[in-house]
Amino acid sequence: MRTVAVVGASLAGLSAARSLRKQGYDGRLVVVGDELHRPYDRPPLSKEFLAGTLGEADLALETDDEELGVEWLLGARATGLDRTERAVRLADGRALRADGIVIATGAAARGLPGSEGLAGVHTLRTLDDARALRDELAAGGRLVVIGGGFIGAEVASTAYALGLDVTVVEVASTPLAGPLGETMGAVVSGLHTDHGVRLLCGVGVKGLGGERKVDAVLLEDGRSLPADIVVVGVGARPCVEWLEGSGVALDNGVKCGADGRTSLAGVVAVGDCANWYDPRAGAHRRVEHWTGALERPAAAVATLLAGGAVEPGTPRPPYFWSDQYGVRIQFAGHAAGADSVTVEQGAVDDRDVLAVYRRAGQPVAVLGMNQPRLFTRWRKQLATA
Amino acid sequence: MMIPACRLADLPRGEATRLDIDPPVSVFHTDEGELFAIDDTCTHQDASLADGWLEGCEVECPLHASKFDLRTGAVDAPPAKLPVRTHEVAVEDGMIYVRLSTDAPNLPPCVAARLAGGPA
């Protein structure tokens, strides 16, 4: 293998490049990124960066002395993958021939249809998004967050700390019920009301008010919430349009085996765009977690370099964290399918909790709020179960 | 300076104990029976490595995914970019002692700012 192209220059792409070098690949290595920035860390964008306590230099993922021997093609968007030419086509007309290809194009924030071109309306996914939102939050005012998921909740928490008047609107009856289940979803989203942030659940958004600049969020029940700033946090979609017609099988992102292999030889996928087979769950899962983007490229790269002749290890259970209102929230495993949730330590009213999810008596997931030591023990137990 | 940490008998294998000095230092007793002392605070964000995931001679930060080598202090992966200091460990009469490194610690921005502000 003489040239490997990594398409995507965020955490998963950087991890793939590092894994390639660590696993002995010494050929040409090109990383293609559609943003102009070198790889940066996204979790602080909704928290410390937005709050102004971390700057852009702090977000860099590469270390100062890191020598990966990478050719960076930044500001270059991939528009197609040609299986016969074995080439990645770029928006500027160039084609990048490669023997091995790592797909790491991530996911893009979903917007609110009809909000395009309306000032004061934001999504939060990229550094540029965060810069724009940070500047606007600094002016203060009334913020309405559409979507009570983790991004929405973190933005609400950060904006609350900055002194804004904050309302969160969630279409489901309980925020976070998808990842955490109804019971613990209610406990974690209770952090909003603990701090005087309004949480409106079970109501959809009909549209936005305002001419050139947003001035209200219009709800389906007829209410109108005055707003100076709106953040739309309603999830993300995998960036895989560029692969249509390439022969790479797509199904909620790039469909992959447990080792990251795609339907095309010499092509693997990692990160938020990849729908990996999870042997624990017996199903494909597209997991938009930072830790997955960090850890899984090692397996995908091993597959790529071995020509598909490696036995994939069992990945650790999915893990993610969130910081909201000064509370550290940690979760590992799969809540779906659990038939019980038990608080093992702490009290839900104190938002100091270690909760274990079980199915037929076996732990399948664990949630911690300000319980890092105990959480780590349970997470370890889940991994070896 | 040698600082007493705890009795060796009170620190089972696979466990860590934190010395509440500023910045805090932790002593790890590995599953193989070795003892190591490193700065307890992850260099990325204020988190106690004594609460982390100990495996072999590595500890993973309890919050994120960076792992530190207990022997060298080196960090393997983001979000942390800087190593932690390592300290000398000695056992005398069943007591674990730590001799603090004289190097400057690598502390995360929020903790460094607090320490720079002097004692509270």
Short mmCIF file of C-alpha atoms in Angstrom, two decimals:
data_model
loop_
_atom_site.label_atom_id
_atom_site.label_comp_id
_atom_site.label_asym_id
_atom_site.label_seq_id
_atom_site.Cartn_x
_atom_site.Cartn_y
_atom_site.Cartn_z
CA MET A 1 0.00 0.00 0.00
CA ARG A 2 1.65 3.24 -1.13
CA THR A 3 -1.00 5.90 -0.54
CA VAL A 4 -3.70 6.05 2.08
CA ALA A 5 -6.31 8.81 2.03
CA VAL A 6 -8.16 9.70 5.22
CA VAL A 7 -11.28 11.68 4.32
CA GLY A 8 -12.18 13.79 7.33
CA ALA A 9 -9.82 15.80 9.53
CA SER A 10 -11.51 15.69 12.90
CA LEU A 11 -10.85 13.36 15.85
CA ALA A 12 -11.65 10.13 13.97
CA GLY A 13 -9.50 11.16 11.01
CA LEU A 14 -6.58 12.16 13.21
CA SER A 15 -6.91 8.93 15.21
CA ALA A 16 -6.84 6.98 11.96
CA ALA A 17 -3.68 8.79 10.84
CA ARG A 18 -2.03 8.12 14.21
CA SER A 19 -3.06 4.47 14.12
CA LEU A 20 -1.65 4.06 10.61
CA ARG A 21 1.77 5.32 11.70
CA LYS A 22 1.65 3.42 14.98
CA GLN A 23 0.84 0.22 13.12
CA GLY A 24 3.83 0.66 10.85
CA TYR A 25 2.40 2.21 7.71
CA ASP A 26 5.18 4.37 6.24
CA GLY A 27 3.74 5.29 2.85
CA ARG A 28 2.12 8.50 1.65
CA LEU A 29 -0.64 9.64 3.99
CA VAL A 30 -3.09 12.35 2.92
CA VAL A 31 -5.79 13.74 5.21
CA VAL A 32 -8.62 15.63 3.52
CA GLY A 33 -10.70 18.09 5.56
CA ASP A 34 -13.55 20.30 4.38
CA GLU A 35 -12.89 22.86 7.12
CA LEU A 36 -9.77 25.01 7.02
CA HIS A 37 -8.78 24.10 10.57
CA ARG A 38 -6.33 21.45 11.69
CA PRO A 39 -7.99 18.78 13.87
CA TYR A 40 -9.64 20.32 16.92
CA ASP A 41 -11.62 19.06 19.86
CA ARG A 42 -15.38 19.55 19.74
CA PRO A 43 -16.63 18.75 23.27
CA PRO A 44 -15.46 22.10 24.70
CA LEU A 45 -17.32 24.02 21.95
CA SER A 46 -20.60 23.86 23.86
CA LYS A 47 -18.95 24.41 27.23
CA GLU A 48 -15.57 25.99 28.02
CA PHE A 49 -15.02 27.53 24.58
CA LEU A 50 -18.51 29.02 24.53
CA ALA A 51 -17.99 30.30 28.06
CA GLY A 52 -14.68 31.89 27.08
CA THR A 53 -12.51 29.89 29.52
CA LEU A 54 -10.74 27.96 26.72
CA GLY A 55 -9.34 29.53 23.59
CA GLU A 56 -8.81 28.17 20.11
CA ALA A 57 -5.24 27.08 20.79
CA ASP A 58 -6.51 24.90 23.64
CA LEU A 59 -8.74 23.00 21.21
CA ALA A 60 -5.88 21.66 19.07
CA LEU A 61 -5.79 17.87 19.11
CA GLU A 62 -2.25 17.48 17.82
CA THR A 63 0.67 17.84 20.19
CA ASP A 64 3.46 20.30 19.43
CA ASP A 65 6.07 17.62 18.75
CA GLU A 66 3.83 15.34 16.73
CA GLU A 67 5.38 14.22 13.44
CA LEU A 68 2.86 12.13 11.54
CA GLY A 69 4.19 12.85 8.09
CA VAL A 70 0.74 13.81 6.88
CA GLU A 71 -0.12 15.85 3.78
CA TRP A 72 -3.03 17.99 4.88
CA LEU A 73 -5.56 18.92 2.21
CA LEU A 74 -7.68 21.39 4.15
CA GLY A 75 -10.62 23.38 2.84
CA ALA A 76 -11.15 20.51 0.40
CA ARG A 77 -14.51 18.80 0.27
CA ALA A 78 -14.85 15.24 -0.98
CA THR A 79 -17.60 14.92 -3.58
CA GLY A 80 -17.22 11.37 -4.75
CA LEU A 81 -15.40 8.08 -4.50
CA ASP A 82 -14.47 6.35 -7.75
CA ARG A 83 -14.09 2.62 -7.13
CA THR A 84 -12.53 1.76 -10.47
CA GLU A 85 -9.97 4.56 -10.38
CA ARG A 86 -9.58 4.11 -6.60
CA ALA A 87 -9.77 7.86 -6.20
CA VAL A 88 -11.45 10.43 -3.97
CA ARG A 89 -12.90 13.27 -6.03
CA LEU A 90 -12.70 16.75 -4.54
CA ALA A 91 -14.98 19.75 -5.01
CA ASP A 92 -12.25 21.71 -6.80
CA GLY A 93 -12.03 19.04 -9.50
CA ARG A 94 -8.95 17.29 -8.25
CA ALA A 95 -8.86 13.55 -7.79
CA LEU A 96 -6.78 11.87 -5.10
CA ARG A 97 -5.72 8.36 -5.99
CA ALA A 98 -5.22 6.04 -3.02
CA ASP A 99 -4.70 2.35 -2.35
CA GLY A 100 -6.48 2.54 0.98
CA ILE A 101 -9.26 4.89 2.03
CA VAL A 102 -10.49 5.75 5.51
CA ILE A 103 -13.92 7.41 5.52
CA ALA A 104 -14.16 9.78 8.49
CA THR A 105 -16.51 12.50 7.24
CA GLY A 106 -18.51 12.73 10.45
CA ALA A 107 -21.97 14.17 10.83
CA ALA A 108 -23.56 17.57 10.28
CA ALA A 109 -25.98 19.39 12.56
CA ARG A 110 -29.61 19.22 11.51
CA GLY A 111 -31.16 22.62 11.02
CA LEU A 112 -34.70 23.87 11.28
CA PRO A 113 -36.33 24.09 7.84
CA GLY A 114 -37.24 27.67 7.04
CA SER A 115 -34.65 29.20 9.37
CA GLU A 116 -32.00 29.70 6.69
CA GLY A 117 -30.87 33.28 6.41
CA LEU A 118 -32.53 34.34 9.66
CA ALA A 119 -29.98 36.09 11.89
CA GLY A 120 -29.71 34.93 15.48
CA VAL A 121 -30.37 31.27 14.66
CA HIS A 122 -27.52 28.86 15.30
CA THR A 123 -26.54 25.24 15.16
CA LEU A 124 -23.41 24.07 16.97
CA ARG A 125 -21.08 21.57 15.41
CA THR A 126 -17.97 23.33 14.17
CA LEU A 127 -15.48 25.84 15.49
CA ASP A 128 -16.94 28.46 13.18
CA ASP A 129 -20.43 27.73 14.57
CA ALA A 130 -19.09 28.13 18.09
CA ARG A 131 -17.31 31.41 17.32
CA ALA A 132 -20.52 32.89 15.94
CA LEU A 133 -22.63 31.69 18.85
CA ARG A 134 -20.07 32.82 21.45
CA ASP A 135 -20.03 36.32 20.03
CA GLU A 136 -23.79 36.52 20.12
CA LEU A 137 -24.18 35.06 23.63
CA ALA A 138 -21.74 37.69 24.87
CA ALA A 139 -24.36 40.33 24.10
CA GLY A 140 -26.85 38.58 26.41
CA GLY A 141 -30.61 38.42 26.05
CA ARG A 142 -33.22 35.73 25.74
CA LEU A 143 -32.04 32.35 24.45
CA VAL A 144 -34.37 29.61 23.30
CA VAL A 145 -32.77 26.21 22.80
CA ILE A 146 -34.71 23.88 20.53
CA GLY A 147 -33.95 20.31 21.58
CA GLY A 148 -33.22 19.02 25.07
CA GLY A 149 -30.48 16.55 24.08
CA PHE A 150 -26.89 16.83 25.26
CA ILE A 151 -25.80 19.64 22.96
CA GLY A 152 -28.92 21.67 23.76
CA ALA A 153 -28.52 21.03 27.48
CA GLU A 154 -24.84 22.00 27.49
CA VAL A 155 -25.53 25.22 25.60
CA ALA A 156 -28.37 26.02 28.00
CA SER A 157 -26.09 25.38 30.97
CA THR A 158 -23.29 27.53 29.57
CA ALA A 159 -25.65 30.36 28.62
CA TYR A 160 -27.28 30.25 32.04
CA ALA A 161 -23.85 30.67 33.64
CA LEU A 162 -23.23 33.63 31.32
CA GLY A 163 -26.37 35.25 32.71
CA LEU A 164 -28.79 34.78 29.82
CA ASP A 165 -32.49 34.11 30.20
CA VAL A 166 -32.82 30.53 28.91
CA THR A 167 -35.72 28.35 27.77
CA VAL A 168 -35.34 24.79 26.47
CA VAL A 169 -38.04 23.31 24.22
CA GLU A 170 -38.19 19.54 23.78
CA VAL A 171 -40.72 17.74 21.61
CA ALA A 172 -40.55 14.50 23.61
CA SER A 173 -42.23 14.23 26.99
CA THR A 174 -38.86 13.56 28.65
CA PRO A 175 -35.54 14.92 27.36
CA LEU A 176 -32.69 12.41 26.99
CA ALA A 177 -35.12 9.46 27.19
CA GLY A 178 -33.46 7.98 24.10
CA PRO A 179 -29.94 7.62 25.52
CA LEU A 180 -30.82 7.45 29.24
CA GLY A 181 -34.37 6.06 29.46
CA GLU A 182 -37.39 7.90 30.88
CA THR A 183 -36.48 7.77 34.58
CA MET A 184 -32.89 8.97 34.43
CA GLY A 185 -33.63 11.26 31.48
CA ALA A 186 -36.01 13.11 33.80
CA VAL A 187 -33.39 13.23 36.57
CA VAL A 188 -30.64 14.64 34.36
CA SER A 189 -32.89 17.14 32.59
CA GLY A 190 -34.12 18.21 36.03
CA LEU A 191 -30.84 20.14 36.20
CA HIS A 192 -32.47 22.79 34.01
CA THR A 193 -35.33 23.54 36.37
CA ASP A 194 -33.03 23.29 39.42
CA HIS A 195 -31.33 26.39 38.05
CA GLY A 196 -34.37 28.32 36.93
CA VAL A 197 -33.96 27.49 33.26
CA ARG A 198 -37.42 26.91 31.77
CA LEU A 199 -37.97 23.46 30.27
CA LEU A 200 -41.00 22.98 28.03
CA CYS A 201 -41.59 19.34 27.09
CA GLY A 202 -44.00 17.51 24.84
CA VAL A 203 -44.44 20.43 22.47
CA GLY A 204 -43.12 20.81 18.95
CA VAL A 205 -41.79 23.89 17.21
CA LYS A 206 -43.94 25.22 14.39
CA GLY A 207 -41.55 27.86 13.17
CA LEU A 208 -39.61 30.97 13.96
CA GLY A 209 -40.78 34.57 14.10
CA GLY A 210 -38.90 37.59 12.78
CA GLU A 211 -38.04 39.24 9.49
CA ARG A 212 -34.27 39.40 9.08
CA LYS A 213 -33.50 38.54 12.70
CA VAL A 214 -35.28 35.98 14.82
CA ASP A 215 -37.57 37.41 17.49
CA ALA A 216 -39.65 34.42 18.59
CA VAL A 217 -40.01 30.65 18.58
CA LEU A 218 -43.53 29.63 17.62
CA LEU A 219 -44.80 26.46 19.27
CA GLU A 220 -47.32 24.01 17.85
CA ASP A 221 -49.69 24.66 20.76
CA GLY A 222 -49.97 28.29 19.68
CA ARG A 223 -47.58 29.78 22.22
CA SER A 224 -44.89 32.17 21.11
CA LEU A 225 -41.60 32.39 23.03
CA PRO A 226 -39.78 35.71 22.62
CA ALA A 227 -36.17 35.10 21.62
CA ASP A 228 -33.06 37.11 20.77
CA ILE A 229 -30.96 34.01 20.07
CA VAL A 230 -32.08 30.53 19.04
CA VAL A 231 -29.95 27.40 19.11
CA VAL A 232 -31.23 24.43 17.17
CA GLY A 233 -29.96 21.23 18.78
CA VAL A 234 -31.98 18.52 17.12
CA GLY A 235 -29.32 16.00 16.24
CA ALA A 236 -27.01 15.32 13.36
CA ARG A 237 -27.03 13.38 10.11
CA PRO A 238 -24.08 11.39 8.78
CA CYS A 239 -22.14 13.13 6.00
CA VAL A 240 -22.21 10.37 3.40
CA GLU A 241 -23.98 11.96 0.42
CA TRP A 242 -20.64 12.05 -1.38
CA LEU A 243 -20.54 8.25 -1.33
CA GLU A 244 -23.79 7.71 -3.17
CA GLY A 245 -23.23 5.56 -6.22
CA SER A 246 -19.69 4.64 -5.11
CA GLY A 247 -20.48 1.06 -4.22
CA VAL A 248 -19.97 1.73 -0.50
CA ALA A 249 -23.11 0.36 1.16
CA LEU A 250 -25.00 3.09 3.02
CA ASP A 251 -27.60 2.55 5.72
CA ASN A 252 -27.82 5.25 8.38
CA GLY A 253 -24.26 6.22 7.45
CA VAL A 254 -21.62 3.86 6.12
CA LYS A 255 -22.55 0.27 6.92
CA CYS A 256 -19.51 -1.45 8.46
CA GLY A 257 -18.46 -4.71 9.99
CA ALA A 258 -17.25 -4.97 13.59
CA ASP A 259 -13.77 -4.08 12.30
CA GLY A 260 -14.80 -1.01 10.31
CA ARG A 261 -14.69 -2.71 6.90
CA THR A 262 -17.17 -1.42 4.33
CA SER A 263 -18.64 -3.22 1.34
CA LEU A 264 -15.62 -2.13 -0.74
CA ALA A 265 -12.22 -3.75 -0.28
CA GLY A 266 -9.55 -1.29 0.85
CA VAL A 267 -12.13 1.11 2.27
CA VAL A 268 -12.93 1.40 5.99
CA ALA A 269 -15.09 3.88 7.91
CA VAL A 270 -14.73 5.42 11.36
CA GLY A 271 -16.35 8.05 13.57
CA ASP A 272 -19.80 9.58 13.49
CA CYS A 273 -20.51 8.65 9.86
CA ALA A 274 -19.90 4.94 10.45
CA ASN A 275 -22.64 2.48 11.32
CA TRP A 276 -20.56 -0.31 12.92
CA TYR A 277 -21.74 -3.78 13.72
CA ASP A 278 -21.75 -4.15 17.50
CA PRO A 279 -21.35 -7.79 18.54
CA ARG A 280 -22.64 -7.01 22.05
CA ALA A 281 -25.87 -5.60 20.70
CA GLY A 282 -26.08 -8.01 17.75
CA ALA A 283 -26.95 -5.04 15.54
CA HIS A 284 -25.45 -2.13 13.67
CA ARG A 285 -25.05 1.04 15.72
CA ARG A 286 -24.02 4.48 14.58
CA VAL A 287 -22.55 5.94 17.74
CA GLU A 288 -21.80 9.66 17.76
CA HIS A 289 -19.44 9.54 20.70
CA TRP A 290 -16.05 11.16 21.08
CA THR A 291 -14.56 7.98 22.59
CA GLY A 292 -15.71 5.87 19.64
CA ALA A 293 -14.07 8.32 17.24
CA LEU A 294 -10.86 8.06 19.28
CA GLU A 295 -10.70 4.31 19.86
CA ARG A 296 -12.22 2.59 16.87
CA PRO A 297 -9.86 3.79 14.15
CA ALA A 298 -7.15 1.47 15.52
CA ALA A 299 -9.28 -1.56 14.61
CA ALA A 300 -10.31 -0.14 11.23
CA VAL A 301 -6.71 0.68 10.34
CA ALA A 302 -5.60 -2.84 11.34
CA THR A 303 -8.24 -4.18 8.96
CA LEU A 304 -7.10 -1.89 6.19
CA LEU A 305 -3.41 -2.76 6.55
CA ALA A 306 -4.07 -6.49 6.87
CA GLY A 307 -6.30 -6.58 3.81
CA GLY A 308 -9.18 -7.67 5.99
CA ALA A 309 -7.51 -10.64 7.66
CA VAL A 310 -7.75 -9.64 11.31
CA GLU A 311 -10.18 -10.79 13.94
CA PRO A 312 -11.80 -7.72 15.50
CA GLY A 313 -11.70 -7.51 19.27
CA THR A 314 -14.86 -6.68 21.17
CA PRO A 315 -15.03 -2.91 21.57
CA ARG A 316 -15.56 -1.41 25.00
CA PRO A 317 -19.17 -0.43 25.70
CA PRO A 318 -20.01 3.01 24.28
CA TYR A 319 -19.10 5.80 26.70
CA PHE A 320 -19.90 9.48 26.76
CA TRP A 321 -19.82 12.36 29.18
CA SER A 322 -21.46 15.72 29.56
CA ASP A 323 -20.91 18.65 31.93
CA GLN A 324 -24.02 20.63 32.79
CA TYR A 325 -24.58 23.20 35.55
CA GLY A 326 -21.36 22.08 37.21
CA VAL A 327 -22.45 18.42 37.30
CA ARG A 328 -20.36 15.75 35.60
CA ILE A 329 -22.57 13.28 33.80
CA GLN A 330 -21.08 10.00 32.58
CA PHE A 331 -22.77 7.14 30.80
CA ALA A 332 -21.61 3.80 29.44
CA GLY A 333 -23.44 0.93 27.76
CA HIS A 334 -26.85 0.69 26.12
CA ALA A 335 -29.93 1.80 28.07
CA ALA A 336 -32.33 0.46 25.46
CA GLY A 337 -33.62 -2.93 26.47
CA ALA A 338 -32.90 -2.51 30.17
CA ASP A 339 -35.79 -3.71 32.32
CA SER A 340 -34.71 -1.97 35.51
CA VAL A 341 -32.74 1.02 36.74
CA THR A 342 -31.48 1.08 40.32
CA VAL A 343 -29.79 3.91 42.16
CA GLU A 344 -26.77 2.26 43.81
CA GLN A 345 -25.26 5.36 45.38
CA GLY A 346 -26.37 8.91 46.08
CA ALA A 347 -29.83 10.40 45.66
CA VAL A 348 -31.63 11.59 42.55
CA ASP A 349 -32.86 14.73 44.31
CA ASP A 350 -29.26 15.73 45.02
CA ARG A 351 -28.25 15.06 41.39
CA ASP A 352 -25.54 12.88 42.90
CA VAL A 353 -26.21 9.47 41.50
CA LEU A 354 -24.70 6.21 40.41
CA ALA A 355 -27.45 4.27 38.63
CA VAL A 356 -27.15 0.82 37.08
CA TYR A 357 -29.35 -0.40 34.25
CA ARG A 358 -30.00 -4.13 34.11
CA ARG A 359 -31.64 -6.59 31.77
CA ALA A 360 -32.68 -9.88 33.35
CA GLY A 361 -30.45 -9.01 36.30
CA GLN A 362 -27.33 -8.36 34.21
CA PRO A 363 -25.87 -4.83 34.12
CA VAL A 364 -26.11 -3.33 30.62
CA ALA A 365 -25.46 0.34 31.30
CA VAL A 366 -24.35 2.73 34.03
CA LEU A 367 -25.00 6.42 34.67
CA GLY A 368 -23.02 8.63 37.01
CA MET A 369 -23.65 12.18 38.14
CA ASN A 370 -20.62 13.47 40.06
CA GLN A 371 -19.53 9.89 40.79
CA PRO A 372 -16.35 9.41 38.73
CA ARG A 373 -14.67 6.77 40.91
CA LEU A 374 -17.65 4.48 41.28
CA PHE A 375 -18.63 5.06 37.67
CA THR A 376 -15.21 3.90 36.48
CA ARG A 377 -15.55 0.68 38.49
CA TRP A 378 -18.94 -0.09 36.99
CA ARG A 379 -17.77 0.83 33.52
CA LYS A 380 -14.89 -1.60 33.90
CA GLN A 381 -17.28 -4.29 35.07
CA LEU A 382 -19.52 -3.71 32.03
CA ALA A 383 -16.52 -4.08 29.72
CA THR A 384 -15.53 -7.44 31.16
CA ALA A 385 -19.06 -8.79 31.51
CA MET B 1 11.17 15.58 51.02
CA MET B 2 9.69 12.16 51.81
CA ILE B 3 5.95 12.28 52.39
CA PRO B 4 4.23 9.35 54.09
CA ALA B 5 1.30 8.13 51.95
CA CYS B 6 -0.24 5.15 53.73
CA ARG B 7 0.61 1.69 54.96
CA LEU B 8 1.31 -0.77 52.16
CA ALA B 9 -1.12 -3.20 53.81
CA ASP B 10 -3.88 -0.60 53.43
CA LEU B 11 -3.44 -0.22 49.66
CA PRO B 12 -4.61 -3.39 47.88
CA ARG B 13 -3.42 -4.21 44.37
CA GLY B 14 -5.47 -2.46 41.71
CA GLU B 15 -6.14 0.50 44.02
CA ALA B 16 -4.84 4.04 44.33
CA THR B 17 -4.61 6.50 47.17
CA ARG B 18 -4.55 10.27 46.82
CA LEU B 19 -2.37 12.61 48.87
CA ASP B 20 -4.27 15.83 49.36
CA ILE B 21 -1.33 18.14 48.89
CA ASP B 22 -1.35 20.95 46.34
CA PRO B 23 -1.20 19.80 43.59
CA PRO B 24 -2.40 16.37 44.72
CA VAL B 25 -0.27 13.25 44.12
CA SER B 26 -1.48 9.67 43.89
CA VAL B 27 0.14 6.34 44.62
CA PHE B 28 -0.95 3.38 42.51
CA HIS B 29 -0.53 -0.28 43.47
CA THR B 30 -0.75 -2.24 40.23
CA ASP B 31 -2.25 -5.70 39.84
CA GLU B 32 1.31 -6.96 39.42
CA GLY B 33 2.28 -5.50 42.79
CA GLU B 34 4.34 -2.51 41.68
CA LEU B 35 4.01 0.93 43.29
CA PHE B 36 4.06 4.20 41.35
CA ALA B 37 3.40 7.82 42.26
CA ILE B 38 2.27 10.45 39.75
CA ASP B 39 0.54 13.81 39.83
CA ASP B 40 -3.11 13.03 40.46
CA THR B 41 -4.68 15.70 38.25
CA CYS B 42 -5.20 14.95 34.56
CA THR B 43 -3.32 17.54 32.50
CA HIS B 44 -6.44 18.14 30.36
CA GLN B 45 -9.15 18.92 32.90
CA ASP B 46 -9.59 18.84 36.66
CA ALA B 47 -10.09 15.12 37.27
CA SER B 48 -8.47 12.79 39.77
CA LEU B 49 -6.47 10.00 38.15
CA ALA B 50 -6.81 8.01 41.39
CA ASP B 51 -10.47 7.63 40.35
CA GLY B 52 -9.42 6.33 36.94
CA TRP B 53 -9.26 3.00 35.18
CA LEU B 54 -6.03 1.21 36.16
CA GLU B 55 -4.82 -1.44 33.75
CA GLY B 56 -1.29 -2.78 33.81
CA CYS B 57 1.03 0.21 34.18
CA GLU B 58 -1.48 2.66 32.71
CA VAL B 59 -4.25 4.72 34.22
CA GLU B 60 -7.07 6.14 32.11
CA CYS B 61 -8.52 9.47 33.20
CA PRO B 62 -11.96 8.81 34.75
CA LEU B 63 -13.60 11.48 32.60
CA HIS B 64 -12.21 11.27 29.13
CA ALA B 65 -9.92 8.83 27.38
CA SER B 66 -6.32 9.90 27.87
CA LYS B 67 -4.10 7.25 29.44
CA PHE B 68 -0.96 8.00 31.43
CA ASP B 69 1.97 5.63 31.78
CA LEU B 70 2.66 5.25 35.51
CA ARG B 71 6.36 4.58 34.85
CA THR B 72 7.09 7.68 32.76
CA GLY B 73 4.04 9.93 33.12
CA ALA B 74 3.67 9.99 29.32
CA VAL B 75 0.20 10.51 27.85
CA ASP B 76 -1.02 8.40 24.94
CA ALA B 77 -4.00 10.15 23.38
CA PRO B 78 -6.13 13.30 23.42
CA PRO B 79 -7.68 15.25 24.95
CA ALA B 80 -4.63 15.49 27.26
CA LYS B 81 -1.44 16.61 25.50
CA LEU B 82 1.07 16.92 28.33
CA PRO B 83 2.56 14.26 30.61
CA VAL B 84 2.10 14.11 34.37
CA ARG B 85 5.09 14.22 36.72
CA THR B 86 6.27 10.98 38.24
CA HIS B 87 7.54 10.78 41.81
CA GLU B 88 9.84 8.39 43.59
CA VAL B 89 8.22 5.79 45.86
CA ALA B 90 9.88 4.01 48.77
CA VAL B 91 8.57 1.50 51.32
CA GLU B 92 10.07 1.48 54.77
CA ASP B 93 8.77 -0.58 57.67
CA GLY B 94 5.56 -1.27 55.76
CA MET B 95 4.93 2.42 55.14
CA ILE B 96 4.75 3.92 51.62
CA TYR B 97 6.65 7.19 51.17
CA VAL B 98 6.71 9.55 48.18
CA ARG B 99 9.64 11.77 47.27
CA LEU B 100 8.21 14.67 45.29
CA SER B 101 9.67 15.63 41.94
CA THR B 102 11.11 19.11 41.76
CA ASP B 103 9.92 19.60 38.16
CA ALA B 104 7.13 22.05 37.42
CA PRO B 105 3.77 20.24 37.20
CA ASN B 106 1.61 20.22 34.05
CA LEU B 107 -1.77 21.25 35.35
CA PRO B 108 -4.97 21.82 33.38
CA PRO B 109 -5.75 25.51 32.70
CA CYS B 110 -8.44 25.88 35.38
CA VAL B 111 -6.27 24.35 38.14
CA ALA B 112 -3.14 26.22 37.06
CA ALA B 113 -5.08 29.48 37.22
CA ARG B 114 -6.31 28.65 40.73
CA LEU B 115 -2.79 27.85 41.96
CA ALA B 116 -1.34 30.95 40.30
CA GLY B 117 -3.84 32.96 42.31
CA GLY B 118 -2.11 31.78 45.47
CA PRO B 119 -3.66 30.15 48.51
CA ALA B 120 -7.39 30.75 48.80
#
